[in-house]
Coordinates of C-alpha atoms in Angstrom, one line a residue:
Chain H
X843 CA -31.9 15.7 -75.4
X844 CA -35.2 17.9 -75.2
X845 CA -36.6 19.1 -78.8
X846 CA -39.3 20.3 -80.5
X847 CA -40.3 20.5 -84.2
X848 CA -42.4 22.7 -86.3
X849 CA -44.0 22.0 -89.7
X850 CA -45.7 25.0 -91.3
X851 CA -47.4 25.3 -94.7
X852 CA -45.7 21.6 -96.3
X853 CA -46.6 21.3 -99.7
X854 CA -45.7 18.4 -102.1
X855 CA -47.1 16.6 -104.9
X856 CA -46.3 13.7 -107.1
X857 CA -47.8 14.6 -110.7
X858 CA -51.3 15.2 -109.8
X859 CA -51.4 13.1 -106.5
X860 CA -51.2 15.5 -103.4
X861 CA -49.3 13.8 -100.6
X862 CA -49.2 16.9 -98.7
X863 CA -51.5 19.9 -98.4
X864 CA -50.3 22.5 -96.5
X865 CA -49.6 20.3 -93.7
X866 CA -49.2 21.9 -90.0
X867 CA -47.7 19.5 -87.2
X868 CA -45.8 20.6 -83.8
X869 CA -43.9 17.7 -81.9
X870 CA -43.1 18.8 -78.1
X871 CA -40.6 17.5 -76.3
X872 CA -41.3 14.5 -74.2
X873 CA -44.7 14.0 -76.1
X874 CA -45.7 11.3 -78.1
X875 CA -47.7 12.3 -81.2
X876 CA -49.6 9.5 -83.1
X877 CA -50.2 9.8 -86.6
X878 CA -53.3 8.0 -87.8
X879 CA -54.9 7.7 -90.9
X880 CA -55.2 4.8 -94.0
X881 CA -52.9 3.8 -96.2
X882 CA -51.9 6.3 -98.8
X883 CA -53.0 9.1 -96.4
X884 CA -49.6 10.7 -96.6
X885 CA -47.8 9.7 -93.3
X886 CA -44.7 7.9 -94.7
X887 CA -44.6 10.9 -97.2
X888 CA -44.6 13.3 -94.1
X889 CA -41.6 11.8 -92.6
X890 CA -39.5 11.6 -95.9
X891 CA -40.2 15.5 -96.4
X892 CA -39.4 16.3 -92.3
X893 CA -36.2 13.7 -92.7
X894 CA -35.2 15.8 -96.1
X895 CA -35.7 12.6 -98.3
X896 CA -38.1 14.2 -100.3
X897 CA -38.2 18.1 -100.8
X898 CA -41.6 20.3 -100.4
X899 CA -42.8 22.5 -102.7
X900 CA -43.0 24.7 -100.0
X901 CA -43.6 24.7 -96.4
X902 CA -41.1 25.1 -93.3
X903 CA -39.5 22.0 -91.1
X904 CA -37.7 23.7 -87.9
X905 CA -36.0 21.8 -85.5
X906 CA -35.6 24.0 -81.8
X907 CA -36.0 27.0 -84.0
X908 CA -33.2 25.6 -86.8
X909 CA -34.6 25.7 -90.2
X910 CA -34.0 22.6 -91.9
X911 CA -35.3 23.3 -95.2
X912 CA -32.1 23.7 -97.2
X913 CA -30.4 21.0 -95.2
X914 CA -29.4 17.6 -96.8
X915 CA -30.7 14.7 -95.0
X916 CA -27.6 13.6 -93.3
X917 CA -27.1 17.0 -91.5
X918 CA -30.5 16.8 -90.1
X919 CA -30.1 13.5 -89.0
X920 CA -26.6 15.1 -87.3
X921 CA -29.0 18.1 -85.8
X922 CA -31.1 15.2 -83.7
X923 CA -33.6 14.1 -86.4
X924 CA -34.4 10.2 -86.2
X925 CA -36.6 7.8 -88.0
X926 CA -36.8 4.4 -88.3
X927 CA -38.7 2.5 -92.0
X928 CA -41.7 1.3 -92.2
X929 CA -39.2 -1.9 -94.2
X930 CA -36.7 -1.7 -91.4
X931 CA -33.8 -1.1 -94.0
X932 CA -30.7 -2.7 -91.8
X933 CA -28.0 -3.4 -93.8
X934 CA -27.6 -7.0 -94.0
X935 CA -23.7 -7.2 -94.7
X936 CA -23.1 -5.8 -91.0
X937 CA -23.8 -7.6 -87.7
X938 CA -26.2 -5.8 -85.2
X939 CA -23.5 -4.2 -83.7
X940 CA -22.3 -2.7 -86.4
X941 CA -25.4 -1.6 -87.8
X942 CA -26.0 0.4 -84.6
X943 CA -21.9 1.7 -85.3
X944 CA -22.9 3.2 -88.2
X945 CA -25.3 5.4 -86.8
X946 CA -23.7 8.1 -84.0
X947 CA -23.9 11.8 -84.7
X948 CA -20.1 11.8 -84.8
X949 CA -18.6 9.1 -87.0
X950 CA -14.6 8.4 -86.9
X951 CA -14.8 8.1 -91.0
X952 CA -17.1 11.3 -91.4
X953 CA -13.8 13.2 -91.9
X954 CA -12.4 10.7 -94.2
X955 CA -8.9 12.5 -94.2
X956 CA -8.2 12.6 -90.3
X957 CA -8.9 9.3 -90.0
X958 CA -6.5 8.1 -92.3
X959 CA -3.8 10.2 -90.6
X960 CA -4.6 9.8 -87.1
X961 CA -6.1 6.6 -86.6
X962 CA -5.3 6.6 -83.1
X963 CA -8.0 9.6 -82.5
X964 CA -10.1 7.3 -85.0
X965 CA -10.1 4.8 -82.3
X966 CA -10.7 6.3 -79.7
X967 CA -14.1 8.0 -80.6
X968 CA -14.9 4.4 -82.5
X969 CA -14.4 3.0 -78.2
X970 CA -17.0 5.9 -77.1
X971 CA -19.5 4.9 -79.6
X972 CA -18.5 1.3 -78.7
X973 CA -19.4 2.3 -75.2
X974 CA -22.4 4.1 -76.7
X975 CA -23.8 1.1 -78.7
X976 CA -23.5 -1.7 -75.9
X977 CA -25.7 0.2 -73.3
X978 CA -28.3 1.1 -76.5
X979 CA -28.2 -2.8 -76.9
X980 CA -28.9 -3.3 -73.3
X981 CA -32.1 -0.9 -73.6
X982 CA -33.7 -3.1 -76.5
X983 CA -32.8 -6.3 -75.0
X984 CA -30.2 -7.5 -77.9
X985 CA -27.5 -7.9 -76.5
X986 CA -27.7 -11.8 -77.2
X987 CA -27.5 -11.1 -81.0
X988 CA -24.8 -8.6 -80.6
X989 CA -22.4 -10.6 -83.5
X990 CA -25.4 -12.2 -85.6
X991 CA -25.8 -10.2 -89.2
X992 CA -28.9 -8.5 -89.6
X993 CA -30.0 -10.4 -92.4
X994 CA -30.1 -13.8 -89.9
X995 CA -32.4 -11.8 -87.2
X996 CA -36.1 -12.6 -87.1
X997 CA -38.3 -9.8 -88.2
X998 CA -39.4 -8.5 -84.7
X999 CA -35.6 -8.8 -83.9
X1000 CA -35.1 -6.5 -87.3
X1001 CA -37.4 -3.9 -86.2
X1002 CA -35.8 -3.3 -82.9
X1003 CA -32.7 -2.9 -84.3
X1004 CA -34.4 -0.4 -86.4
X1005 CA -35.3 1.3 -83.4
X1006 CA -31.9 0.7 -81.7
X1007 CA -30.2 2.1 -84.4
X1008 CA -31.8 5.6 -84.5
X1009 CA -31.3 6.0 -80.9
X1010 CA -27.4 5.9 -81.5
X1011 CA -27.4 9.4 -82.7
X1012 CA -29.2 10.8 -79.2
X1013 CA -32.4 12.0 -81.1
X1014 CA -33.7 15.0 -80.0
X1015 CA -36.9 14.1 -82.2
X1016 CA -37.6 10.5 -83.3
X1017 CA -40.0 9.8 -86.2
X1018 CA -41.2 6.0 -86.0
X1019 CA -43.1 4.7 -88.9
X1020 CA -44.4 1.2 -88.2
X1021 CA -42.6 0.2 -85.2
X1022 CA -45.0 -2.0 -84.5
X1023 CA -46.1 -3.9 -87.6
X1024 CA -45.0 -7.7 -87.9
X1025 CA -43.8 -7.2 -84.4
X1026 CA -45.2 -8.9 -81.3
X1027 CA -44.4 -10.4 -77.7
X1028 CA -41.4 -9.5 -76.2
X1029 CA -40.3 -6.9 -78.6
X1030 CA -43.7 -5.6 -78.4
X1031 CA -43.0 -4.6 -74.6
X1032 CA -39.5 -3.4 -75.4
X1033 CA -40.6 -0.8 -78.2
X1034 CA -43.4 0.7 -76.1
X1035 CA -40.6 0.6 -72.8
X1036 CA -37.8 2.4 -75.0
X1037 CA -40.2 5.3 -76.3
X1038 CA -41.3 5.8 -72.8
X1039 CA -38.1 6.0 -71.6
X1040 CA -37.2 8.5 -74.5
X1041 CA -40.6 10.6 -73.8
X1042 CA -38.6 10.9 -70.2
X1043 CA -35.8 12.3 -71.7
X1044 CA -37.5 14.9 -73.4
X1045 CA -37.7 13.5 -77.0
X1046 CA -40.1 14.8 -79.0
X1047 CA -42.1 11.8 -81.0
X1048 CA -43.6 11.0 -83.9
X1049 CA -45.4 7.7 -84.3
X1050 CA -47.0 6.3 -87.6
X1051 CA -49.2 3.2 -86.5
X1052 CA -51.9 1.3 -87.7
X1053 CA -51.9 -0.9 -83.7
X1054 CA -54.8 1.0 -82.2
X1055 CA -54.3 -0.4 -78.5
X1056 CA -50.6 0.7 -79.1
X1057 CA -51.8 4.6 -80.1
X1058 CA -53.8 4.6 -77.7
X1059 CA -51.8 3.3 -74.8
X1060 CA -48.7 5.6 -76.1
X1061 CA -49.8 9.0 -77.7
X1062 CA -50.8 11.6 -75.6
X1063 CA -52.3 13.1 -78.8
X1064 CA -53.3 12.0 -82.3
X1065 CA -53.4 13.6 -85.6
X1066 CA -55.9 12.2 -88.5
X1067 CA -54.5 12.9 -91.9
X1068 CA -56.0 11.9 -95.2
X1069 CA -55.2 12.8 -98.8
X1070 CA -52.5 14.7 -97.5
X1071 CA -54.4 16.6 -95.1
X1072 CA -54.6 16.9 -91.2
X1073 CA -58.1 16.8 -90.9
X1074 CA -58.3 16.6 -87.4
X1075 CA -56.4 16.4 -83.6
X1076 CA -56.8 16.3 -80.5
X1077 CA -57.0 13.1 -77.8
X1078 CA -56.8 9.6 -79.2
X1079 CA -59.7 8.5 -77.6
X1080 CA -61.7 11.4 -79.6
X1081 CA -60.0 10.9 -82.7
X1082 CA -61.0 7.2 -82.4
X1083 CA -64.7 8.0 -81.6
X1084 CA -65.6 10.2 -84.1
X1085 CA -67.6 8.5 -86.6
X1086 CA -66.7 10.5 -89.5
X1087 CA -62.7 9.4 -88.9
X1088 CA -63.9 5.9 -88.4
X1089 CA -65.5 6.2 -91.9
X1090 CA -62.2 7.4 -93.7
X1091 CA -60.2 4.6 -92.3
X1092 CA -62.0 1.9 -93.0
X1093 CA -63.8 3.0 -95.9
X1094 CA -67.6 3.2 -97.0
Chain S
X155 CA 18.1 -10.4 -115.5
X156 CA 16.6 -7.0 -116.9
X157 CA 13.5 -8.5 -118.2
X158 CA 12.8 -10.5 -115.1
X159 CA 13.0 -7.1 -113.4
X160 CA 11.1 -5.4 -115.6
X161 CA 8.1 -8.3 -115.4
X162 CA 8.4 -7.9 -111.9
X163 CA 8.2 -4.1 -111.6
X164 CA 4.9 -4.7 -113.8
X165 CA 3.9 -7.3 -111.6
X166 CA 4.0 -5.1 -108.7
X167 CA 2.3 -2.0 -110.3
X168 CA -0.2 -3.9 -111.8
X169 CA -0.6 -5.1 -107.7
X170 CA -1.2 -1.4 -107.1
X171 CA -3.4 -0.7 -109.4
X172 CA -5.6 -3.8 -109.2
X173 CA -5.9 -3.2 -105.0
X174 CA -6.7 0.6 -105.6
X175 CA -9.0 -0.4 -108.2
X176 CA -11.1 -2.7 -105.9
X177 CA -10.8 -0.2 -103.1
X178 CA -13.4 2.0 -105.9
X179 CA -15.0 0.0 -107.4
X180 CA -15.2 -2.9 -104.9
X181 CA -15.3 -2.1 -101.9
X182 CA -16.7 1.4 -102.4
X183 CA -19.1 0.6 -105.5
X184 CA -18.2 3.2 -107.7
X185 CA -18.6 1.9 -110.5
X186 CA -16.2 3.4 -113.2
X187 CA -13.8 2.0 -115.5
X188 CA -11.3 4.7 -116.3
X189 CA -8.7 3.5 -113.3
X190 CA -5.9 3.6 -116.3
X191 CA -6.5 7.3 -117.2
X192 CA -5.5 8.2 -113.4
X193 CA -2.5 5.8 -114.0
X194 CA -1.6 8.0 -116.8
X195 CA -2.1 11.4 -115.5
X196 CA 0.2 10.7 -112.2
X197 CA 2.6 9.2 -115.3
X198 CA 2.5 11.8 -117.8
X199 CA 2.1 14.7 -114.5
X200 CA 5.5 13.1 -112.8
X201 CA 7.2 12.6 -116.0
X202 CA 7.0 16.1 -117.5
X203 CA 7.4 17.8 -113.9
X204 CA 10.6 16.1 -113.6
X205 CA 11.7 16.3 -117.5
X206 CA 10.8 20.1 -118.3
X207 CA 10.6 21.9 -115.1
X208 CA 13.5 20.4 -113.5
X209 CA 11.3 19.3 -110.6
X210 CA 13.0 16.7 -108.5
X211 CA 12.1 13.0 -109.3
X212 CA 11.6 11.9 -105.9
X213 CA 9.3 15.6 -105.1
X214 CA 7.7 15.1 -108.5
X215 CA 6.2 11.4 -108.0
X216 CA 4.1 12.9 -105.3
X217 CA 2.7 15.5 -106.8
X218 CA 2.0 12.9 -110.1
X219 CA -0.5 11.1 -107.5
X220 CA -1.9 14.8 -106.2
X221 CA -2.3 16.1 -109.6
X222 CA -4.4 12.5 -110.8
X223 CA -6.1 12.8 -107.0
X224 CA -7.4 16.3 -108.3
X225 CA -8.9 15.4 -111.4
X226 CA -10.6 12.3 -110.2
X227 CA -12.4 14.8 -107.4
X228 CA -13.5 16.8 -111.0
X229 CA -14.9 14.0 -112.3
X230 CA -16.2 12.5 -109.3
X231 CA -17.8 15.6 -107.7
X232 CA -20.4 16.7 -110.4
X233 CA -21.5 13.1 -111.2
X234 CA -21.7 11.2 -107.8
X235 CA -24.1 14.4 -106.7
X236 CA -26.0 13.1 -109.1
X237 CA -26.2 9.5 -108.9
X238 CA -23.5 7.2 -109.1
X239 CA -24.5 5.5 -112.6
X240 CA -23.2 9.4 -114.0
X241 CA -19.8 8.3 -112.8
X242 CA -18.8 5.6 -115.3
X243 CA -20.4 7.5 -118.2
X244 CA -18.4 10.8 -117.2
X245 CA -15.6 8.7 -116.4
X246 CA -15.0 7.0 -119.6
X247 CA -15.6 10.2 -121.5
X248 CA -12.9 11.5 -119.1
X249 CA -10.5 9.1 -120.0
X250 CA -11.3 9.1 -123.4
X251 CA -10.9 13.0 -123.8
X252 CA -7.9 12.5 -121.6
X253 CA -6.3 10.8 -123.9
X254 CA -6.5 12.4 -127.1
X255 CA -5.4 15.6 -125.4
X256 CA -2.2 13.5 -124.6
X257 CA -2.3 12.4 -128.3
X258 CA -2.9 15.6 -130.0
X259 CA -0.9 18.5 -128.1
X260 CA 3.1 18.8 -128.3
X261 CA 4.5 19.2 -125.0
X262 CA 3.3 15.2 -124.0
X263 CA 5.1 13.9 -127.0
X264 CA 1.5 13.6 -128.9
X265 CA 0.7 9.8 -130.0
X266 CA 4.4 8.9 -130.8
X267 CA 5.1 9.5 -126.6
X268 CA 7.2 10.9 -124.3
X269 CA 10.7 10.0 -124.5
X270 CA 13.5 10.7 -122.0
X271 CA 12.1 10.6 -118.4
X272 CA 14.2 11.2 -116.0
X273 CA 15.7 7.5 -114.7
X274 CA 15.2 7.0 -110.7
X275 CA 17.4 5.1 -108.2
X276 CA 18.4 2.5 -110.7
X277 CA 21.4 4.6 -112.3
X278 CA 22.6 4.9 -108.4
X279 CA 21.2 2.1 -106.7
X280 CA 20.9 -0.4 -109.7
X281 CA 17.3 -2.1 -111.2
X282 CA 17.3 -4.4 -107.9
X283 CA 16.2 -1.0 -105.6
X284 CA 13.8 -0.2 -108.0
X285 CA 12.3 -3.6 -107.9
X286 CA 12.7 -3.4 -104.5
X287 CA 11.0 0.2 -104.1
X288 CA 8.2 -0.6 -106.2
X289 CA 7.4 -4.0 -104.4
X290 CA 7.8 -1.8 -100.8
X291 CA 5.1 0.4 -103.0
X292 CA 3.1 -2.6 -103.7
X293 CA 2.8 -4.2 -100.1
X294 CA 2.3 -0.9 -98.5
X295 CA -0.7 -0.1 -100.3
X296 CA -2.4 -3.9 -99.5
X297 CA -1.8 -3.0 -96.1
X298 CA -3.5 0.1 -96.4
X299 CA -5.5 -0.5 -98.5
X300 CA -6.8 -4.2 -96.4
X301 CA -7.0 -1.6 -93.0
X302 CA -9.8 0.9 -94.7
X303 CA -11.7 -1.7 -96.2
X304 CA -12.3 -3.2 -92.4
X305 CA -11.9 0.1 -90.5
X306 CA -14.8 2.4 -89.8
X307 CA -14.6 3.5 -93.5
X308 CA -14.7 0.3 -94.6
X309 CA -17.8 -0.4 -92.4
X310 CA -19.1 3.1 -93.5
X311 CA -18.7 1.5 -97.5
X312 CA -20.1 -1.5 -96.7
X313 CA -23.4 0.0 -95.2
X314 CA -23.5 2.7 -98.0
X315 CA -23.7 -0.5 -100.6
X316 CA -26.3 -2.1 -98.4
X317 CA -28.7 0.8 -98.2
X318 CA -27.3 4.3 -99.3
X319 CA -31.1 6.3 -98.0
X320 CA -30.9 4.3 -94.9
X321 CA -27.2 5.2 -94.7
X322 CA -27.7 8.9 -95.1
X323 CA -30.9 8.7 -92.8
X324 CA -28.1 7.9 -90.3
X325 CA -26.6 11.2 -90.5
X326 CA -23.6 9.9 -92.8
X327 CA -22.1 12.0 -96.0
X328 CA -22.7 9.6 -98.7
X329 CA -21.6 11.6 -101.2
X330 CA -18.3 12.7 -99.6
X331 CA -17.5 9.2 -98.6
X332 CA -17.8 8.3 -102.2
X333 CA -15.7 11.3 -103.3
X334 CA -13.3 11.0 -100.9
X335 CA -13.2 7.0 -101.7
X336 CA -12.7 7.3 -105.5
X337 CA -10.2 10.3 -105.0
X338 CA -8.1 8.1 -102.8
X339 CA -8.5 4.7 -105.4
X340 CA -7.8 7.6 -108.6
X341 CA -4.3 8.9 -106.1
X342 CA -2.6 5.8 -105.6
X343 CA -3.0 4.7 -109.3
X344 CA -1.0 8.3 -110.4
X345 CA 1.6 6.9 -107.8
X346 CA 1.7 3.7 -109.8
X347 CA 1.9 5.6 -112.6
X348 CA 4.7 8.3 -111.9
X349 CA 6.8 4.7 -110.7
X350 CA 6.0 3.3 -113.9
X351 CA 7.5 6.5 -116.0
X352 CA 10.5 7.1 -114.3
X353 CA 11.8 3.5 -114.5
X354 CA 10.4 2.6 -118.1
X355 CA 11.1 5.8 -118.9
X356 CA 9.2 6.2 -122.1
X357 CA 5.1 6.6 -122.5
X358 CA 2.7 6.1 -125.2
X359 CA -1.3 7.0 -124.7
X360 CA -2.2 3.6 -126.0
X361 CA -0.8 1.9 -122.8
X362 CA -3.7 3.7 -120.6
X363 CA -6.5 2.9 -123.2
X364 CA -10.0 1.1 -122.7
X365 CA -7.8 -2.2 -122.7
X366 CA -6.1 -1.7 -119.9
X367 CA -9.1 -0.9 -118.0
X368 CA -10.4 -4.1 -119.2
X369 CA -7.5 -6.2 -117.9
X370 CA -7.9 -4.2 -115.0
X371 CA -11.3 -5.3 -113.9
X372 CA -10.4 -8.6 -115.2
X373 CA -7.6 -9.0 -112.4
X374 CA -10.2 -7.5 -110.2
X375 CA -12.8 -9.9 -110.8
X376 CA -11.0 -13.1 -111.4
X377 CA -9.0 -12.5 -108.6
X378 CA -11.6 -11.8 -106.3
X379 CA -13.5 -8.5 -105.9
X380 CA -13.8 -6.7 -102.5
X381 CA -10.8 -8.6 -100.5
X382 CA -7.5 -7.7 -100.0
X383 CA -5.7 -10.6 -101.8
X384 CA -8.1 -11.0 -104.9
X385 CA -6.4 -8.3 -106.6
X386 CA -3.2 -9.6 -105.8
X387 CA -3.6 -13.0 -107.1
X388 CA -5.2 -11.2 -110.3
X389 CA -2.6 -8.3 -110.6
X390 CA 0.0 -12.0 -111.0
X391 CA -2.1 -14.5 -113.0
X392 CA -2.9 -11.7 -115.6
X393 CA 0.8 -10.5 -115.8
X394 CA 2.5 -13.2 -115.6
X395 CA 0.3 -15.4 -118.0
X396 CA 0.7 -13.4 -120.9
X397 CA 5.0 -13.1 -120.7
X398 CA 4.6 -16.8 -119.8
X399 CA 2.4 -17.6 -123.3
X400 CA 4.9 -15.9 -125.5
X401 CA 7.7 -18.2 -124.1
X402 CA 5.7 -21.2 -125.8
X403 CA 7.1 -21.7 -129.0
X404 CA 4.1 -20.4 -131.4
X405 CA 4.0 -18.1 -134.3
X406 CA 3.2 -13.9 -133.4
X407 CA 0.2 -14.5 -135.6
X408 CA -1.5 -16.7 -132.8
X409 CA 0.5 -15.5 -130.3
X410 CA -1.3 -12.0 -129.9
X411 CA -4.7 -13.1 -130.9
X412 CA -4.5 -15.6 -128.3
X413 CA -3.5 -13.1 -125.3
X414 CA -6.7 -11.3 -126.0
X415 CA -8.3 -14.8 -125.7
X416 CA -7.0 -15.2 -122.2
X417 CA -8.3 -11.9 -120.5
X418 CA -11.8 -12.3 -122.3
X419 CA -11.8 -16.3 -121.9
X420 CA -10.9 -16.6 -118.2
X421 CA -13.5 -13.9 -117.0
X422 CA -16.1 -15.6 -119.1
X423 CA -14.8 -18.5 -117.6
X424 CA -15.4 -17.4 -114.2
X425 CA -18.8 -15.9 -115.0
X426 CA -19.6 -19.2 -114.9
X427 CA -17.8 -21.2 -112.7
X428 CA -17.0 -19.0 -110.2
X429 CA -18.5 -15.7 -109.9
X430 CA -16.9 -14.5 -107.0
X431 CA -13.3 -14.7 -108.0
X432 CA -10.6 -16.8 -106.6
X433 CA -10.6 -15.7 -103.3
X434 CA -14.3 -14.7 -101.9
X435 CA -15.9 -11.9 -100.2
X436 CA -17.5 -12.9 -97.0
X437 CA -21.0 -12.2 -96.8
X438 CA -20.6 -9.8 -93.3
X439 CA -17.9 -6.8 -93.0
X440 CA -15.6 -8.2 -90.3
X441 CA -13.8 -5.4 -88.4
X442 CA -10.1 -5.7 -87.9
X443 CA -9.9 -6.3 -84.0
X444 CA -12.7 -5.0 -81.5
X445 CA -11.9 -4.6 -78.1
X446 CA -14.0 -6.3 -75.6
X447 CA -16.3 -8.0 -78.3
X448 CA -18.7 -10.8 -77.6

């Protein structure tokens, strides 16, 4: 599951608002990389252009040396590209268990004509991702709201299933915006056990957080953007300590 | 007897078309109102296959629902890459164009219609096997129709209407789904249609006109948008309350103005008093049968 992604030169703007200037960012695998920075600093932007939501101006996204640029979102998400929303976004017509059904690499419906005609191999890889889906449930401690429809969940519930979700395609590189936010207790513990567990697995992550004690317990290094910049990186704890930084976030 | 036949055969195509109308625009969301034109191309396809190339009537139906399956992937392709609201504005201007070509060239009959289609089964089998065929036509594509929409496509549909970023996010085509969804919904209404030709045997372009599509998405709504027996209770309220009216004993003069009542009255009606149709949706996709759930 071991990846690695490179981001070289990523340009984009929005009318005269820069959300990215010439942005470079390397994710190893089995690293956690903490992106820090206040509100309108151009993470969430970041993750739409890597997840090929939004398109750069220019700039390069490779995923274990596969250029992604002139792929559509859902093919890098088949390549081993995951994220999760800063909103959660489940859909609330499907139960937990579906949501996560949704989400494998290989989906029974992909090939829309096969699976009308041969339902039974339909079935059969629906059983695998079954399989698939009821150990990702046992990771993120759900398994007691298995059947209950996303929209009844409570929000910390939401967010792992967020999470759960975008492991059911066997990420290779996981971009997390948020996980934390609105989320504590329990599912607090769960989401930092799961990315460790991923780390060990050689996933390369991305983490977008504003839960200091959770960067810092996490990352093993931290990126400061603002404006659309990287303006600096290196350890947490530096990042964190440097005055100037500490300025940006919080303001003058 | 032959009217009753011919109600029922109406009956049962308007079943066809009302369940492969809410397979689009229900349960996939496509929203588009130009079902009929699809309808008319698998009639008009079938019909002059059969009638001027001498194809057989039994090979010709098929390739009826192919050739309306191909144009609705023309229509659908360019616009759902777009967005999705493209689809009903190129749709209607499909079935609009679609129609005056029918009207204004010679070899579909033009606007006076297309006369001597082949007859099938019933000169050799009698009406009843073509009732019977038709309503075999109508119950197969419920059942079909009912196993998509709580399949893994129909769960695929159901998230796509939920959250179509969060859906692609997941690695899943949306726009191929959507496609492949309205080229399946546009397929089974040429079927209808080419059924409709060969036992009528005699087509007009008005038949396929906005107004149909409006009765359409009335049976669709009134009945009961995205389920399986909506449409079907629809597809028979709105054809069998219109025949049923004109056996009161009331003068044509009232007669026609107050058929047009119905269809605009009733979904009005249930605007108001009941949005969701007849039968309702459930809030949650249920899957058909999953092995070892909770």
């Amino acid at each position: 599951m071991s990846g690695t992604l490179k981001v070289r030169g990523l340009n984009k703007s929005f009318g005269g608002i820069v959300v990215a200037d010439t942005i470079d960012l390397d994710l190893h695998a089995g690293k956690v990389l903490g992106l820090i920075g206040p509100n309108g600093a151009g993470k969430t932007s970041l993750f739409n252009l890597i997840s090929g939501i939004v398109r750069p101006e220019s700039g390069t996204v490779e995923l274990d040396d596969k250029m992604l640029n002139r792929l559509a979102v859902h093919k890098r998400a088949r390549l081993g590209l995951s994220r999760t929303w800063q909103h959660v976004r489940l859909f609330p017509s499907l139960t937990v268990l579906d949501n996560l059904l949704i989400a494998p690499r290989e989906y029974s419906a992909d090939r829309l004509l096969s699976s009308l005609l041969l339902p039974a191999r339909s079935a059969r890889s629906e059983e695998g991702t079954l399989e698939r889906a009821r150990g990702v449930l046992t990771l993120t401690g759900l398994e007691s709201v298995t059947e209950t429809p996303a929209v009844d969940l409570t929000y910390g519930q939401q967010k792992l299933v967020g999470l759960a979700r975008a492991l059911m395609n066997e990420p290779r590189c996981l971009l997390l915006d948020e996980p934390m936010a609105g989320v504590e207790g329990q599912a607090y513990d769960i989401i930092k056990k799961v990315i460790r567990t991923l780390t060990d697995r050689g996933v390369a992550v991305c983490v977008v957080e504003h839960n200091v004690a959770f960067i810092r317990n996490l990352c093993d290094e931290g990126v400061f953007m603002f404006a659309g910049k990287v303006l600096a990186r290196g350890s947490v704890e530096d990042l964190i300590a440097d005055p100037r930084l500490t300025e940006l976030y919080f303001g003058t | 007897m032959d009217y009753i036949y011919s109600v029922v055969i109406l009956v049962g195509l308007s079943i066809i078309l009302a369940s492969s109308f809410n397979l689009s625009i229900g349960y996939g969301g496509l929203i588009s109102i130009a079902h009929p034109v699809f309808y008319a191309i698998g009639a008009y396809a079938s019909a002059l296959l059969s009638r001027d190339a001498g194809v057989p009537v039994v090979v010709s139906i098929f390739v009826g629902a192919l050739v309306a399956l191909v144009a609705s992937v023309m229509v659908a392709l360019p616009s759902l890459r777009v967005s999705g609201d493209y689809l009903m504005i190129a749709s209607i201007g499909f079935q609009l164009g679609v129609l005056e070509l029918i009207k204004n060239v010679n070899w579909t009959g033009g606007a006076g219609g297309l006369t001597n289609i082949p007859a099938f089964i019933a000169p050799t089998f009698g009406r009843e096997a073509y009732v019977l065929l038709v309503l075999i036509a109508a119950a197969l594509t419920i059942l079909i129709i009912y196993r998509i929409a709580h399949g893994p496509i129909g769960r695929a549909m159901s998230a796509m209407r939920d959250d179509e970023l969060a859906f692609m996010a997941l690695g899943r085509n949306a726009t191929s789904l959507k496609v492949g969804i309205f080229a399946l919904g546009s397929g089974i209404a040429g079927f209808a249609g080419a059924l409709y030709a060969h036992y009528f045997r005699y087509l007009t372009p008005e038949q396929f006109d906005i107004l149909q599509s409006s009765a359409l998405l009335t049976m669709v709504v009134v009945g009961g948008i995205r389920t399986a027996w909506g449409p079907v209770i629809g597809a028979v309220v709105l054809q069998v309350l219109p025949q049923a009216i004109a056996f009161l004993d009331l003068p044509t003069s009232f007669l026609g103005p107050l058929q047009g009542l119905l269809f605009t009255g009733l979904v009005l009606i249930f605007m108001f008093v009941r949005p969701q149709g007849l039968v309702s949706a459930g809030a949650v996709w249920r899957p058909l049968r999953r092995s070892g759930a909770a």
